[in-house]
PDB file of C-alpha atoms in Angstrom:
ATOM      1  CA  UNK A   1       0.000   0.000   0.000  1.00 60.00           C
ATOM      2  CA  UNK A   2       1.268   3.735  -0.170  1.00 66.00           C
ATOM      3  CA  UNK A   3      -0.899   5.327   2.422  1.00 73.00           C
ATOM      4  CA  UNK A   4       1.942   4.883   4.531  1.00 78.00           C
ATOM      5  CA  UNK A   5       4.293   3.159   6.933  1.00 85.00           C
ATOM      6  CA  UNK A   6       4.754   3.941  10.513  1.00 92.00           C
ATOM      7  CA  UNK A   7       7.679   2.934  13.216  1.00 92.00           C
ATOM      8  CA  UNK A   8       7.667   2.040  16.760  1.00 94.00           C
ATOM      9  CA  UNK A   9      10.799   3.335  18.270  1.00 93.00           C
ATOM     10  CA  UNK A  10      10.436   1.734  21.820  1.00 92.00           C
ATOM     11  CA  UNK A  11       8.605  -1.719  20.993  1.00 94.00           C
ATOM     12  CA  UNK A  12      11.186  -1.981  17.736  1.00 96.00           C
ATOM     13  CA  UNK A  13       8.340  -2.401  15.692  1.00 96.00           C
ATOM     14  CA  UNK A  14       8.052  -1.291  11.743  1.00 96.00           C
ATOM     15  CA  UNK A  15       4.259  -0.748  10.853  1.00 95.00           C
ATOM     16  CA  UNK A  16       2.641  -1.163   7.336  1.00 93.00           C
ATOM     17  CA  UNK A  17      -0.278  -2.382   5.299  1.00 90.00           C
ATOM     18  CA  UNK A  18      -2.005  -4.802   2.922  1.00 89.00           C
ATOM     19  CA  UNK A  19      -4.404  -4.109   0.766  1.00 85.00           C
ATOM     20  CA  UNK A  20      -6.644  -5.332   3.787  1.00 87.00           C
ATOM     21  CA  UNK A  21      -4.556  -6.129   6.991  1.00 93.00           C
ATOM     22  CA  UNK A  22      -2.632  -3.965   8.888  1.00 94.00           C
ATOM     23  CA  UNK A  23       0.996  -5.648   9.076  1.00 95.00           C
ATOM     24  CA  UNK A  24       3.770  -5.192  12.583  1.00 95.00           C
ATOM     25  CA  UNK A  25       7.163  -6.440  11.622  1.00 96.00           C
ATOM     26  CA  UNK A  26       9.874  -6.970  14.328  1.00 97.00           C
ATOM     27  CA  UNK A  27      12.493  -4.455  13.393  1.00 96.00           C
ATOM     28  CA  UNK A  28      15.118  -7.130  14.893  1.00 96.00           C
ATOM     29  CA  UNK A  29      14.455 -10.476  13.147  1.00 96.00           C
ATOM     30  CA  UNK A  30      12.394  -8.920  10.337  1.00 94.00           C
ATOM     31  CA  UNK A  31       9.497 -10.918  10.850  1.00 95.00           C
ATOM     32  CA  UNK A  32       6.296 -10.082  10.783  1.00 94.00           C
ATOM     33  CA  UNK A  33       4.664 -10.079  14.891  1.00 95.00           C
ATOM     34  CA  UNK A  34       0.841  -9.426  13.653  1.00 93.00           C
ATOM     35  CA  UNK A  35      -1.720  -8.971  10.914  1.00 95.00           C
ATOM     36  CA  UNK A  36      -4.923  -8.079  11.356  1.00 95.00           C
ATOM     37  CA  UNK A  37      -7.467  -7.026   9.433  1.00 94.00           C
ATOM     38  CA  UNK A  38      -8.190  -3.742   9.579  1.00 93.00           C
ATOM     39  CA  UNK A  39     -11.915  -2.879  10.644  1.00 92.00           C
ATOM     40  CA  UNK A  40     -13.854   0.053  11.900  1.00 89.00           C
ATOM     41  CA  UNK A  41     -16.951  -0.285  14.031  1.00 86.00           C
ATOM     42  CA  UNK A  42     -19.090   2.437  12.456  1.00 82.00           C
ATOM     43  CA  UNK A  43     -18.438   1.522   8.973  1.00 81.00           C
ATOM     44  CA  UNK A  44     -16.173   0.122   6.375  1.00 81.00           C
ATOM     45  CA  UNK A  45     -12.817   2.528   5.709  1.00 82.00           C
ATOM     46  CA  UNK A  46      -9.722   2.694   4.316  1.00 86.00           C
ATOM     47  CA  UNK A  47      -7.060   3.947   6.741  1.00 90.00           C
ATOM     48  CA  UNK A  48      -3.797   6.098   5.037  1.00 90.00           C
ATOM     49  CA  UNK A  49      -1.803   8.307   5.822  1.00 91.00           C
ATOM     50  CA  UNK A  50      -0.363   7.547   8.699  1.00 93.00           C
ATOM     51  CA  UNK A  51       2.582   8.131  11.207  1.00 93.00           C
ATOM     52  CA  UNK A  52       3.308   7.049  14.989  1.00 95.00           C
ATOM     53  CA  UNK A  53       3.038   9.409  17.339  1.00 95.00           C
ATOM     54  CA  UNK A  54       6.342   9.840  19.748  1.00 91.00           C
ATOM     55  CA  UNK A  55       4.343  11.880  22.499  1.00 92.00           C
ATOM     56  CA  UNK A  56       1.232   9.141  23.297  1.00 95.00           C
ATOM     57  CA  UNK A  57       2.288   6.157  21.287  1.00 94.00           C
ATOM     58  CA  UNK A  58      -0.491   5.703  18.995  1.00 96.00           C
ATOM     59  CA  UNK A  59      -0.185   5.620  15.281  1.00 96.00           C
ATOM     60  CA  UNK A  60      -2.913   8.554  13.615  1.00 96.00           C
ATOM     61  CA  UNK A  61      -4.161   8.908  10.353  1.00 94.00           C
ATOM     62  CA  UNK A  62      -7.006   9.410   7.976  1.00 93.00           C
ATOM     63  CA  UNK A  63     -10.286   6.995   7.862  1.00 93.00           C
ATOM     64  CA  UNK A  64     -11.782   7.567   4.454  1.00 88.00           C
ATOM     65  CA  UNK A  65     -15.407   6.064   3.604  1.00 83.00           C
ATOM     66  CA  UNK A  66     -16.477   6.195   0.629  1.00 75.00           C
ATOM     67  CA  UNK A  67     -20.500   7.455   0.328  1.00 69.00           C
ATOM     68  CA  UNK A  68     -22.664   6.328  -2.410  1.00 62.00           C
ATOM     69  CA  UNK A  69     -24.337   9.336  -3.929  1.00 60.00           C
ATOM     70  CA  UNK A  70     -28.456   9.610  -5.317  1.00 56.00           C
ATOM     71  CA  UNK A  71     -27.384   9.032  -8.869  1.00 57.00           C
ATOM     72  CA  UNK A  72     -26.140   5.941 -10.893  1.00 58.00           C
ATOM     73  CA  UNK A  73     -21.532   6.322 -10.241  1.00 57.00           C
ATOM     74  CA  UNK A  74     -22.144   8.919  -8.098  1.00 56.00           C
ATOM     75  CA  UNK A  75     -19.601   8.852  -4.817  1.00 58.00           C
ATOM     76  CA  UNK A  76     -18.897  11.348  -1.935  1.00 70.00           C
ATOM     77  CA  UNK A  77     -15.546  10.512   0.375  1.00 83.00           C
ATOM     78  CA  UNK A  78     -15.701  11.489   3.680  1.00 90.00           C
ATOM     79  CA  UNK A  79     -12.208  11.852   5.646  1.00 93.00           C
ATOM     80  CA  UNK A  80     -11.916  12.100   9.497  1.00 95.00           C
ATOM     81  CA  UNK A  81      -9.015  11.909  11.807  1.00 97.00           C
ATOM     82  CA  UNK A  82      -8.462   8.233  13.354  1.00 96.00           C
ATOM     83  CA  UNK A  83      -5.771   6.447  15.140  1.00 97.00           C
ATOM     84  CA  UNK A  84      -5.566   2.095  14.817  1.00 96.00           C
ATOM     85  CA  UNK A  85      -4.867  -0.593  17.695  1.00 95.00           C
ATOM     86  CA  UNK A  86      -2.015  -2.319  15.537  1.00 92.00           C
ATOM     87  CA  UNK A  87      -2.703  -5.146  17.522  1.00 92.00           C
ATOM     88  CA  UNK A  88      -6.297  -5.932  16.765  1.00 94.00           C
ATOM     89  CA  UNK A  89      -7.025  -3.649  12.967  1.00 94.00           C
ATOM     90  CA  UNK A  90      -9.488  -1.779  14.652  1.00 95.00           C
ATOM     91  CA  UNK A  91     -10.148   1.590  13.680  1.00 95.00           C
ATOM     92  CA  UNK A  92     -11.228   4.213  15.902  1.00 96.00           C
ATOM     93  CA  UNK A  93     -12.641   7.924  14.690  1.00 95.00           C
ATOM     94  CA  UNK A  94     -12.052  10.516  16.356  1.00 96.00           C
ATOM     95  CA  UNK A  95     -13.030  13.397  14.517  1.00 95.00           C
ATOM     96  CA  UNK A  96     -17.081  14.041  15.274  1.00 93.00           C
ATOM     97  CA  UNK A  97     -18.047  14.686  11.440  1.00 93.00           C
ATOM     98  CA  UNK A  98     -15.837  14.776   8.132  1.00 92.00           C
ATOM     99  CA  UNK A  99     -13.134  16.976   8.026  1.00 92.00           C
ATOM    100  CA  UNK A 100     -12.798  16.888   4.131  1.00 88.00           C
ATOM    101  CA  UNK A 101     -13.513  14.942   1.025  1.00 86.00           C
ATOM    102  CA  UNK A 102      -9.604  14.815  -0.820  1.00 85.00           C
ATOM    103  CA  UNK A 103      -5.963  14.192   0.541  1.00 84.00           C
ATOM    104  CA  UNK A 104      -2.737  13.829  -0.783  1.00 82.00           C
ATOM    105  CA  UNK A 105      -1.164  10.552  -0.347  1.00 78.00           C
ATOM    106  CA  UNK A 106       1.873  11.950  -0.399  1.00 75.00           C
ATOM    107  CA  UNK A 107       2.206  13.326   3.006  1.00 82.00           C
ATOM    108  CA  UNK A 108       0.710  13.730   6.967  1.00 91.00           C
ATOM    109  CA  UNK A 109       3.190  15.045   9.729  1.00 94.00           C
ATOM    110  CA  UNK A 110       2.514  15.344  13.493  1.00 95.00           C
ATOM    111  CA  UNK A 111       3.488  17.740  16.041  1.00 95.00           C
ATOM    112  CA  UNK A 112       3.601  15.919  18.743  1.00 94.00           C
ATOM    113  CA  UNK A 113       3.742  18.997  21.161  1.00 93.00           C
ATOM    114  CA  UNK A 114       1.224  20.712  20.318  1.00 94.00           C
ATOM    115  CA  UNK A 115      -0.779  17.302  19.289  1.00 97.00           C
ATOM    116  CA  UNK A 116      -1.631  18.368  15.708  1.00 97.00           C
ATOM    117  CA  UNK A 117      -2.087  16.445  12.760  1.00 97.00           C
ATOM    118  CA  UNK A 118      -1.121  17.908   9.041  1.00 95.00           C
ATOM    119  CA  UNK A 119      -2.189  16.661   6.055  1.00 93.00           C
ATOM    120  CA  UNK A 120      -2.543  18.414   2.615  1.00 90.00           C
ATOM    121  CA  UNK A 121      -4.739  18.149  -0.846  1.00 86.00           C
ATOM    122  CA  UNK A 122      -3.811  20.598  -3.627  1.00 77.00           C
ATOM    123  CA  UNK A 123      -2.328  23.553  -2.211  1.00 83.00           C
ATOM    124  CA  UNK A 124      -3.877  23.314   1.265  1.00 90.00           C
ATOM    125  CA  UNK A 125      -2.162  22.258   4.331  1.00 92.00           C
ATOM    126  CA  UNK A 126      -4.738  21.185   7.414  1.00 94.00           C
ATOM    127  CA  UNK A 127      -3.915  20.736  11.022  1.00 95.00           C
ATOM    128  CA  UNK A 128      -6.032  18.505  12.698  1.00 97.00           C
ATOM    129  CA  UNK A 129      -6.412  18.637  17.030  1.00 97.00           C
ATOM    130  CA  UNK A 130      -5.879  14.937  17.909  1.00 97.00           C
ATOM    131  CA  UNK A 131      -7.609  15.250  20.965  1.00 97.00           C
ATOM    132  CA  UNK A 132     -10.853  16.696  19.222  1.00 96.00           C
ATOM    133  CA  UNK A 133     -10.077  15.642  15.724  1.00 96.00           C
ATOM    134  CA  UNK A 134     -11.234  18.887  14.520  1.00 96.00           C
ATOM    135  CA  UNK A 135      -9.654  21.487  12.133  1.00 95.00           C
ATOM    136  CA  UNK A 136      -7.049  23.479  13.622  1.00 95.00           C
ATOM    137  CA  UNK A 137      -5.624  25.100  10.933  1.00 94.00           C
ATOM    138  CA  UNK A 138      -5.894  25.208   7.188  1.00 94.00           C
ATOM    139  CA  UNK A 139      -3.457  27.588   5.308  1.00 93.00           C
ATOM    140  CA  UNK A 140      -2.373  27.828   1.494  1.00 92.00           C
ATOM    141  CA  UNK A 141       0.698  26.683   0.257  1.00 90.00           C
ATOM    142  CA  UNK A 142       2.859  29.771  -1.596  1.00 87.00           C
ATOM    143  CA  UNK A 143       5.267  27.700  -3.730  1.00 84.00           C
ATOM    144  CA  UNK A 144       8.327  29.436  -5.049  1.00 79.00           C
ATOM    145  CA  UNK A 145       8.202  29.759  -9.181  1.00 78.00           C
ATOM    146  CA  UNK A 146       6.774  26.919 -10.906  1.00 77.00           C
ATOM    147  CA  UNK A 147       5.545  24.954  -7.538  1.00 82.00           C
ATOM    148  CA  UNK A 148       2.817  22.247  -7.886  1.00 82.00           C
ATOM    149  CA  UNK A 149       3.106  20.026  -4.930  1.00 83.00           C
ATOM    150  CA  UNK A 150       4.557  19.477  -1.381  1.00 86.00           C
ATOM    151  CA  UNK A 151       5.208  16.034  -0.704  1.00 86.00           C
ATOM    152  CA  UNK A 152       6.838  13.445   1.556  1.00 87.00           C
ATOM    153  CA  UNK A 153       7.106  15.547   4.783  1.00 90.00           C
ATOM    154  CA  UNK A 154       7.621  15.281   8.216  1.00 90.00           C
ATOM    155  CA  UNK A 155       7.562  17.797  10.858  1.00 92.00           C
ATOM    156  CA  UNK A 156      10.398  18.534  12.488  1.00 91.00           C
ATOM    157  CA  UNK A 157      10.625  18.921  16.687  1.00 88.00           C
ATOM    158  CA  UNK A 158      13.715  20.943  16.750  1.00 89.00           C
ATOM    159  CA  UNK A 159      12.092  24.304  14.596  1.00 89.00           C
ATOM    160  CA  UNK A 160       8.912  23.227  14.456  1.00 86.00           C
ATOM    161  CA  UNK A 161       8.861  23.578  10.489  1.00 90.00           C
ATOM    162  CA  UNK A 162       7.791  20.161   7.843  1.00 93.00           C
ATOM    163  CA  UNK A 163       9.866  19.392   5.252  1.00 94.00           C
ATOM    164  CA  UNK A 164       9.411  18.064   2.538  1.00 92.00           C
ATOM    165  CA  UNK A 165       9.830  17.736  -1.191  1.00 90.00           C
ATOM    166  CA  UNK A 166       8.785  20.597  -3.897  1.00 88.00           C
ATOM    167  CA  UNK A 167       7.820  19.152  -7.040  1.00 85.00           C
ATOM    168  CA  UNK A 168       8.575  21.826  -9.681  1.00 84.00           C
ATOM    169  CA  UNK A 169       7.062  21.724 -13.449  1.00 75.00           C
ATOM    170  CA  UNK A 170       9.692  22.830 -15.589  1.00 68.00           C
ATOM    171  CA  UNK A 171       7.918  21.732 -18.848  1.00 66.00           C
ATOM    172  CA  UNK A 172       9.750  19.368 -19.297  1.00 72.00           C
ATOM    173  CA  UNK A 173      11.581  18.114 -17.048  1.00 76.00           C
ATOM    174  CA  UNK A 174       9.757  18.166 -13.545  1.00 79.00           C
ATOM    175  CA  UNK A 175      12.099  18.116 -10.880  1.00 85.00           C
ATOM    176  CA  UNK A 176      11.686  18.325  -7.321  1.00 88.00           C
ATOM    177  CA  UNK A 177      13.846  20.342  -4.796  1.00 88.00           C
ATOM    178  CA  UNK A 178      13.794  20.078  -1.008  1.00 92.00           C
ATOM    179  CA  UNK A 179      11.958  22.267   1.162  1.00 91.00           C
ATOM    180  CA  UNK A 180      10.103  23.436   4.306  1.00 92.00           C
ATOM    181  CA  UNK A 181       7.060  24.919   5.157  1.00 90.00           C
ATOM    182  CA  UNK A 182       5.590  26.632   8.617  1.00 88.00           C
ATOM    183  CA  UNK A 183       2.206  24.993   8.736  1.00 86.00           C
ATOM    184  CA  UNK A 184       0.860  28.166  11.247  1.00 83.00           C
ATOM    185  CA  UNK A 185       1.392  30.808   8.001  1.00 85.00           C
TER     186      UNK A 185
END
């Protein structure tokens, strides 16, 4: 899958996923510890984008249902802040109501300070309270010259900035450069 991977510093544990299970993997012999299927008691969902969580040790990230609309193909996805027991698959949602209907797959960071969880789609980047799992902050991206996309980013404790990678159209090529971004402004 490429919603993500997640690691366990103090258990030594390396998290990903299946199309269906969520996977742990024993960063010492390699093996996989547990797979599980992942489930969510209110309804069926996808869980991406995800990252551990240093501060409370849980692993956060996005539960997306998809909604079946009045009209013959017609869909609606609804997104809302979760975390995941890696030990059973199960799925808990924290945010009340959705908090969007499009991510980037690319990318979620956490502030684990200030317990805030980014994500981005387009040029938006939205913090998320992970205590309330609602909105905290959504601000537009200004990319330097030719910027499309900020991608693969993690926040950083030290100056509490994400970096990431810029993805550049420079028709043609594209190239991408490295950057960072202050997800308050």
């Amino acid at each position: 899958s490429a919603t993500g991977a997640a690691l366990d510093p103090v258990t030594q544990t390396f998290y990903f996923q299946t199309q269906t299970d969520f996977v742990a993997t024993s960063m010492q012999t390699g093996l996989p510890t547990a797979q599980n299927p992942i489930t969510n008691p209110i309804q069926q969902t996808y869980f991406d984008n995800y990252r551990y969580n240093t501060s409370d040790s849980t692993i956060y990230g996005i539960a997306r249902h998809t909604v079946s609309g009045g009209g013959l193909g017609q869909a609606t996805t609804d997104l809302y802040l979760a975390s995941i027991n890696p030990a059973t698959g199960v799925v808990t949602q924290i945010s009340p109501q959705s908090i969007g209907n499009m991510y980037a797959l690319q990318g979620c960071a956490i502030n684990p300070h200030e317990m805030v969880y980014y994500y981005s789609k387009s040029s938006e980047i939205i913090g998320l309270d992970m205590y309330t799992g609602q909105v905290y902050s959504n601000q537009t991206i200004t990319f330097p010259q030719g910027g499309m996309f900020f991608e693969n980013y993690t926040y950083n404790c030290a100056d509490t900035s994400i970096y990431g990678l810029i993805r550049v159209n420079n028709t043609p090529p594209l190239t991408v450069h490295f950057g960072k971004i202050n997800p308050q402004t």
